[in-house]
Coordinates of N, CA, C and O in Angstrom, one line a residue:
X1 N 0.9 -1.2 0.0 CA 0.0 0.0 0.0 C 0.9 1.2 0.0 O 1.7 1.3 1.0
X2 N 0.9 2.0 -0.7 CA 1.2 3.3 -0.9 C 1.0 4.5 -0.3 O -0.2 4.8 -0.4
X3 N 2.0 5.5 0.5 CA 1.3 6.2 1.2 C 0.3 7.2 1.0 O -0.2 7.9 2.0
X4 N -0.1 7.3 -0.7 CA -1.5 8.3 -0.6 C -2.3 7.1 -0.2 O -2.4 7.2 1.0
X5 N -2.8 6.2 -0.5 CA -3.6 5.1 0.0 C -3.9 5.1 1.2 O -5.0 5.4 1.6
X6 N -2.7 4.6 2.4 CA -2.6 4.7 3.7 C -3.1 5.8 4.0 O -3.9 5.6 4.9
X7 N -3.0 7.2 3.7 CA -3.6 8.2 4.0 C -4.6 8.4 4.1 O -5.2 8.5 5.2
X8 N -5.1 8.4 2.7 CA -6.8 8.0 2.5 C -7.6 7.2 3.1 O -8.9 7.3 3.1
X9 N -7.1 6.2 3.8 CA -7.5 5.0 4.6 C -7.4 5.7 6.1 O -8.3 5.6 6.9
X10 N -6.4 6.3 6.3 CA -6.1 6.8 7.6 C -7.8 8.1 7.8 O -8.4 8.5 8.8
X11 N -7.8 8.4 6.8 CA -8.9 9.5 6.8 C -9.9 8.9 6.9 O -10.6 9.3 7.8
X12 N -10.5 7.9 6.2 CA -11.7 7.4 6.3 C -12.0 6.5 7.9 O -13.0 6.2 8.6
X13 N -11.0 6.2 8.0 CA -11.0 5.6 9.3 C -11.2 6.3 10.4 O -11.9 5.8 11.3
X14 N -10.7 7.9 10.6 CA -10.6 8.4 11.8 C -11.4 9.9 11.6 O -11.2 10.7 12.5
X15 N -12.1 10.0 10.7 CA -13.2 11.1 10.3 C -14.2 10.6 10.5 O -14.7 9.6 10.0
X16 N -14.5 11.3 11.3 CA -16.2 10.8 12.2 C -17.7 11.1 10.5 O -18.8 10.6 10.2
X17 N -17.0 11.9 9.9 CA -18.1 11.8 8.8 C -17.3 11.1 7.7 O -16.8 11.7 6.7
X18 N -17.4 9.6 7.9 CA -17.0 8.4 7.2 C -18.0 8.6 5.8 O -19.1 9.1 5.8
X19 N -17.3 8.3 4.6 CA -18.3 8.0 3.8 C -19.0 6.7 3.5 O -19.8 6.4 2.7
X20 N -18.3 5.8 4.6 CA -19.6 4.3 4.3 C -20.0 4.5 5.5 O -20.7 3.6 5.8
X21 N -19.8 5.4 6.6 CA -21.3 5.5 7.8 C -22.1 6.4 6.4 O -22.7 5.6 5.7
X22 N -22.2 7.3 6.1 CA -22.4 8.0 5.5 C -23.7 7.5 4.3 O -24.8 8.0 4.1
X23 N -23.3 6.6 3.8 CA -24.1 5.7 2.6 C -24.9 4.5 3.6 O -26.1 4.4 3.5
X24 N -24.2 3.8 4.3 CA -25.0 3.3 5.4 C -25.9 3.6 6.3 O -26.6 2.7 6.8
X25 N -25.9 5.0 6.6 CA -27.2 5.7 7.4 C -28.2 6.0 6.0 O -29.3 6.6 6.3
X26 N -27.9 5.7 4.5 CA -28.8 6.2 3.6 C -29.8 4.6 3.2 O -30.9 4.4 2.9
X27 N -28.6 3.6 3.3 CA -29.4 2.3 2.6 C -29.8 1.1 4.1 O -30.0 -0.1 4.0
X28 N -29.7 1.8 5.3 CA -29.8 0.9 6.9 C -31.2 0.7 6.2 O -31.6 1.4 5.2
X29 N -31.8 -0.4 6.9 CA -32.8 -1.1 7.1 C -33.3 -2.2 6.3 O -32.9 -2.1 5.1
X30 N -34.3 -3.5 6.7 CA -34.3 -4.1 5.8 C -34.5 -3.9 4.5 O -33.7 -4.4 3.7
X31 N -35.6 -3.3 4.1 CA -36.1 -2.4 3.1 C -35.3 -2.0 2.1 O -35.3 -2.5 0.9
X32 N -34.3 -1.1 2.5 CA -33.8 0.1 2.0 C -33.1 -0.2 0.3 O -33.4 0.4 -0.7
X33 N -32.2 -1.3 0.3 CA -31.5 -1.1 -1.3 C -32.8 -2.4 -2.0 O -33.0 -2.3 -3.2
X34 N -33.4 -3.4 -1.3 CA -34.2 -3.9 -2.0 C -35.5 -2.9 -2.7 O -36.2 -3.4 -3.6
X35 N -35.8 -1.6 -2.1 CA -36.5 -1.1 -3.0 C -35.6 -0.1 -4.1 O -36.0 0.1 -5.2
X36 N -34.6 0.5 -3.6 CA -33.9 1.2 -4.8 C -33.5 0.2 -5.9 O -33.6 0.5 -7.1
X37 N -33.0 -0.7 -5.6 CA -32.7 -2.0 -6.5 C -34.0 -2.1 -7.4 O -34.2 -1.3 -8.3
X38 N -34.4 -2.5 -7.2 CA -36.1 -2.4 -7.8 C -36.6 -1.1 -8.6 O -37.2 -1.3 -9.6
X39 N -36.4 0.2 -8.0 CA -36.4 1.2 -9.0 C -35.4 1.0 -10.1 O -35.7 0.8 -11.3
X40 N -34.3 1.1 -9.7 CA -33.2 1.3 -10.3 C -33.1 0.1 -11.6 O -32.4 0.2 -12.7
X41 N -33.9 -1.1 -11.1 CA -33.3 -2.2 -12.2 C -34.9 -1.8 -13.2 O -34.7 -1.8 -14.4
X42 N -36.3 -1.5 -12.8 CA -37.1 -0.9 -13.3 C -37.2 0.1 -14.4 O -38.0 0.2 -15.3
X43 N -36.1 1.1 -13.7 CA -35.8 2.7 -14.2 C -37.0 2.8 -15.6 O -36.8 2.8 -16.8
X44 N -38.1 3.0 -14.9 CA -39.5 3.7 -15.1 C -40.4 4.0 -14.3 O -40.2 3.7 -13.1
X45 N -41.7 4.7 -14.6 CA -42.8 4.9 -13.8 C -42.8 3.8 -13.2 O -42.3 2.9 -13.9
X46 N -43.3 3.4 -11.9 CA -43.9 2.7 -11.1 C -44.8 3.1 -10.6 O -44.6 4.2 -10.3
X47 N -46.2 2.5 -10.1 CA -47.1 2.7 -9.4 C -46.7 2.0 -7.5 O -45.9 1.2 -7.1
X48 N -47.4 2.6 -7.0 CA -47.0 2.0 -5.4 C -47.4 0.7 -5.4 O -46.6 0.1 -4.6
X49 N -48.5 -0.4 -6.1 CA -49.0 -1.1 -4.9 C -48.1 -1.7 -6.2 O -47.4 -2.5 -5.6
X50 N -47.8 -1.7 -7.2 CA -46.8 -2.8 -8.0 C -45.2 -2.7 -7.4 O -44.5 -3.7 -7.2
X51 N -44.9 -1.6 -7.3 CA -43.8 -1.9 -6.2 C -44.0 -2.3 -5.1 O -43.0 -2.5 -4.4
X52 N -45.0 -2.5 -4.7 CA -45.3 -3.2 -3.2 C -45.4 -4.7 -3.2 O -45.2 -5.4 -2.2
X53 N -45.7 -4.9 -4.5 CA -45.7 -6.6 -5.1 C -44.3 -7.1 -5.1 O -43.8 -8.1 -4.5
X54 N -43.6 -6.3 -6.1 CA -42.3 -6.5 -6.6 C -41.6 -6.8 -5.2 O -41.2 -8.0 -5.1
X55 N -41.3 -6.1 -4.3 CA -40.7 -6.0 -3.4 C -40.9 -7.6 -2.8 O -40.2 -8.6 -2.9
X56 N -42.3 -7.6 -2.2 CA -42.2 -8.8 -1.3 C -42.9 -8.2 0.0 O -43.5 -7.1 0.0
X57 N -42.8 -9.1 1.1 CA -43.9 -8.9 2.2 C -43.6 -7.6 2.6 O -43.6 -7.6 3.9
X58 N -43.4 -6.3 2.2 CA -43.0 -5.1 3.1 C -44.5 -4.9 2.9 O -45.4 -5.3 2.2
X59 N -44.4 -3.9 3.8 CA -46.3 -3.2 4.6 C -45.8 -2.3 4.2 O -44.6 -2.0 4.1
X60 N -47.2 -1.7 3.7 CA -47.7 -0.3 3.0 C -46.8 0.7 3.6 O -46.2 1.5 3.0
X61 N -46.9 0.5 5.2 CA -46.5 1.7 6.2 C -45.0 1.5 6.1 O -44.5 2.2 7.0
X62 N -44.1 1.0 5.4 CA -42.5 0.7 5.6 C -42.5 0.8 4.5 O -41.3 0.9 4.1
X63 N -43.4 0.8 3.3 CA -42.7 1.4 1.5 C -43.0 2.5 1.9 O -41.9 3.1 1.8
X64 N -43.7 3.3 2.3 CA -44.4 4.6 2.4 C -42.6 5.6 3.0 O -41.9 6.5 2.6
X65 N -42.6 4.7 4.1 CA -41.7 5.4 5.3 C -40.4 5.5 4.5 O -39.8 6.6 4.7
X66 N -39.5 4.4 3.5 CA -38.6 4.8 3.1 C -38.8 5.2 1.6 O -37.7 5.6 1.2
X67 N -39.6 5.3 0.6 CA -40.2 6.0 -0.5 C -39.7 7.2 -0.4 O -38.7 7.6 -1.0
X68 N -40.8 8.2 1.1 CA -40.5 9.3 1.1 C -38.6 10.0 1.8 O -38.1 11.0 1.6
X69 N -38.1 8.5 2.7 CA -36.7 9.3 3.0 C -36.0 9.1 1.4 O -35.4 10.2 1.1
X70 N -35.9 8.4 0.7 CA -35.5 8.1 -0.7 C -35.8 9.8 -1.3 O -34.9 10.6 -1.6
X71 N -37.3 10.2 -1.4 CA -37.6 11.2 -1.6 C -36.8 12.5 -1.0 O -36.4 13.4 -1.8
X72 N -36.5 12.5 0.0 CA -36.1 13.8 0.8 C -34.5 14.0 0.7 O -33.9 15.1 0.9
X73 N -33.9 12.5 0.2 CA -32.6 13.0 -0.6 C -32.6 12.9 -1.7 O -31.6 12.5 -2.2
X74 N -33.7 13.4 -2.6 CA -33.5 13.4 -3.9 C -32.8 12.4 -5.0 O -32.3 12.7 -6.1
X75 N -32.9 11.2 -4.4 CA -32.9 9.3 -5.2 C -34.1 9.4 -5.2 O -33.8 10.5 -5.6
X76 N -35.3 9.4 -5.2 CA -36.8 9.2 -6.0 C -37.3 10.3 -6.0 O -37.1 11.2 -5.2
X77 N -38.1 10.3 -7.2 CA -39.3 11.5 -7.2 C -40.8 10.5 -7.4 O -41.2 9.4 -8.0
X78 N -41.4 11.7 -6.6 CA -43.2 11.0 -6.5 C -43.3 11.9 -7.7 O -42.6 12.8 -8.2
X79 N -44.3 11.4 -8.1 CA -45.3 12.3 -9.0 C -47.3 11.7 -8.4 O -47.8 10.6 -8.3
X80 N -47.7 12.8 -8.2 CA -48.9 12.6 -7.8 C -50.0 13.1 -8.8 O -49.9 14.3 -9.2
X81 N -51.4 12.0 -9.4 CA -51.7 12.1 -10.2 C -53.4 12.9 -9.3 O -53.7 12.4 -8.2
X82 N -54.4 14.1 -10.1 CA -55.1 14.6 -9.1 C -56.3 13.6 -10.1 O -56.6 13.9 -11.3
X83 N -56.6 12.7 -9.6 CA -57.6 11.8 -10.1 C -58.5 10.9 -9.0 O -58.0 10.7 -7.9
X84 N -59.6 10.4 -9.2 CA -60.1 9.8 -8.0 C -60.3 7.8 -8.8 O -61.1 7.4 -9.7
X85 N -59.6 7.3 -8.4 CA -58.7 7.3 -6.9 C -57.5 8.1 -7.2 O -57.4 8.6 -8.3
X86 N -56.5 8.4 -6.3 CA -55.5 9.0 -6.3 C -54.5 8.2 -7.2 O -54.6 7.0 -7.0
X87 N -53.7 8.4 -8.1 CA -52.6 7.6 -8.7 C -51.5 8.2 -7.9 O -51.4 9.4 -7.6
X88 N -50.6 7.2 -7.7 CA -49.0 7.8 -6.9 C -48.5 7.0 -8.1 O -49.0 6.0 -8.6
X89 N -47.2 7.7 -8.5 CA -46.2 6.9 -9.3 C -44.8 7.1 -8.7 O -44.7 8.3 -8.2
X90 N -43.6 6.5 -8.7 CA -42.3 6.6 -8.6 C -41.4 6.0 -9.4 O -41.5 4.9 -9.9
X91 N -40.3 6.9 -9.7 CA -39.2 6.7 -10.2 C -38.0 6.9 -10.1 O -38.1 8.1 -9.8
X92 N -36.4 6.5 -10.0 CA -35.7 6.9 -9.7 C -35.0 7.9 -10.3 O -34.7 7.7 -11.5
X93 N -34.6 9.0 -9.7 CA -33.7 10.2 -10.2 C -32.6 9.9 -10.7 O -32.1 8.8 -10.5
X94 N -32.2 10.6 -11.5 CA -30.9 10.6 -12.1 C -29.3 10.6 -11.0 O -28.1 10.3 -11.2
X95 N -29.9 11.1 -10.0 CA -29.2 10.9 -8.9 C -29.0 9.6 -8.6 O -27.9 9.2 -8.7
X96 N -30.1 8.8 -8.2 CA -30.6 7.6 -7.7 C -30.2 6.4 -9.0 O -30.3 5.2 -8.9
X97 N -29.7 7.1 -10.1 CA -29.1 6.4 -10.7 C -27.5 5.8 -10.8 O -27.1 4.7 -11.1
X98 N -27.0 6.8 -10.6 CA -25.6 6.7 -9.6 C -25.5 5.7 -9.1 O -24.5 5.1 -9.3
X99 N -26.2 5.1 -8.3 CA -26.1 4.0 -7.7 C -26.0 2.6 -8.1 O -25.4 1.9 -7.3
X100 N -26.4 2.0 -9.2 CA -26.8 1.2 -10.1 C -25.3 0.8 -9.7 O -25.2 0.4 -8.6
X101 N -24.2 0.8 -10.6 CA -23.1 0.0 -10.6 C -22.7 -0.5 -9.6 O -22.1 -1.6 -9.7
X102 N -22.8 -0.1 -8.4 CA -22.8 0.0 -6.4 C -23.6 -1.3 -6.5 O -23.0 -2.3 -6.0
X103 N -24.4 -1.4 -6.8 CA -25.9 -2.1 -6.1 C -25.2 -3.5 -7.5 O -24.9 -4.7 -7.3
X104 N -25.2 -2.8 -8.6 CA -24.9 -4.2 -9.3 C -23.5 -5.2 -9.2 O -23.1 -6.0 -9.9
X105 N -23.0 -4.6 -8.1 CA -21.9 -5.3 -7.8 C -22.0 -5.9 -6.8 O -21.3 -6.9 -6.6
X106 N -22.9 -5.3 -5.8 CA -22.8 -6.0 -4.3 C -24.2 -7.1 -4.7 O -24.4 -8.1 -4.1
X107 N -25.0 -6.7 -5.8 CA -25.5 -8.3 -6.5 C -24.5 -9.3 -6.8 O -24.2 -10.2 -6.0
X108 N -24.0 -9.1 -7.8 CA -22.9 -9.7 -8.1 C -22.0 -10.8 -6.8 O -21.8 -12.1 -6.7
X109 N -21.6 -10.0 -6.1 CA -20.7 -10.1 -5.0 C -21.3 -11.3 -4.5 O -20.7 -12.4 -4.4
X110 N -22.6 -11.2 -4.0 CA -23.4 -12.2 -3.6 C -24.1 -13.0 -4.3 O -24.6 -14.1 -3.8
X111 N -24.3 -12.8 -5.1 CA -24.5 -14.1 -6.6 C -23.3 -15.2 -6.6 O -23.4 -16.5 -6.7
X112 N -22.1 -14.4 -6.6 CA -20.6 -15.6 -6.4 C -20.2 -16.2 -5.1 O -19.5 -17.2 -5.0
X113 N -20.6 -15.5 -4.0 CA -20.3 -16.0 -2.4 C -21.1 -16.4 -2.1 O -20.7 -17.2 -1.2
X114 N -22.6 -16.3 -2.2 CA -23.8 -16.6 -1.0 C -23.1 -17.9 -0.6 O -22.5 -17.7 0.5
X115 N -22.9 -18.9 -1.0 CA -22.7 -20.2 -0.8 C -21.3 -20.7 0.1 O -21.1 -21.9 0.5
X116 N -20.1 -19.4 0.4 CA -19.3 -19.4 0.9 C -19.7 -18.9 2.7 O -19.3 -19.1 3.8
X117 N -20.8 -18.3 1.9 CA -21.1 -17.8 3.3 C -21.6 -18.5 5.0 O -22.3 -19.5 5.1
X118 N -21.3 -18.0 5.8 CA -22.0 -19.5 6.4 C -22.6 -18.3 7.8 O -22.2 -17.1 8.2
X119 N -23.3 -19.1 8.1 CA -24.2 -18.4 9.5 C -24.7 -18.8 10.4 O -25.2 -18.1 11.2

């Protein structure tokens, strides 16, 4: 290792604003990259209750809760349709697209190891 490397490692290590605490307080919980994953491998309109399918057993009230934090950092946008019933649709931002290579590698990662793995 090289000492810009060691440095850079030395920084991320002892800088309390880490950038994988940092990304990690954005994708914590069960939820969290299995629905960006899902937009992101999507990358179109979505309606709510079809991402609510796609996903798997999550409750209305835990797509809802991380939808809108997705929302509040600008990785999804709602679009709300004024119709009765209400249409909600989501998609990922161009921001939230950034992520894609991240997310398709730690697929990856675990597509080649699950089976190394042990628990």
């Amino acid at each position: 290792m090289d000492t810009k490397e060691k440095n850079e490692n030395n920084f991320f290590i002892n800088n309390p604003s880490c950038p994988m605490v940092d990304f990690v307080n954005i994708v914590s919980g069960k939820w969290a990259i299995p629905i960006l994953y899902r937009l992101i491998i999507t990358n179109d309109l979505i309606r709510f209750g079809e991402l609510q399918r796609a996903i798997g057993s999550i409750t209305q009230k835990e797509l809802t809760k991380q939808l809108r934090a997705f929302e509040s950092l600008g990785l999804v946008k709602r679009t709300v349709y004024p119709e009765m019933p209400p249409r909600v649709e989501y998609c990922v931002t161009d921001l939230g697209m950034t992520l894609k290579p991240t997310l398709d590698s730690l697929a990856n990662w675990m597509t080649q190891y699950r089976d190394q793995l042990t628990s």
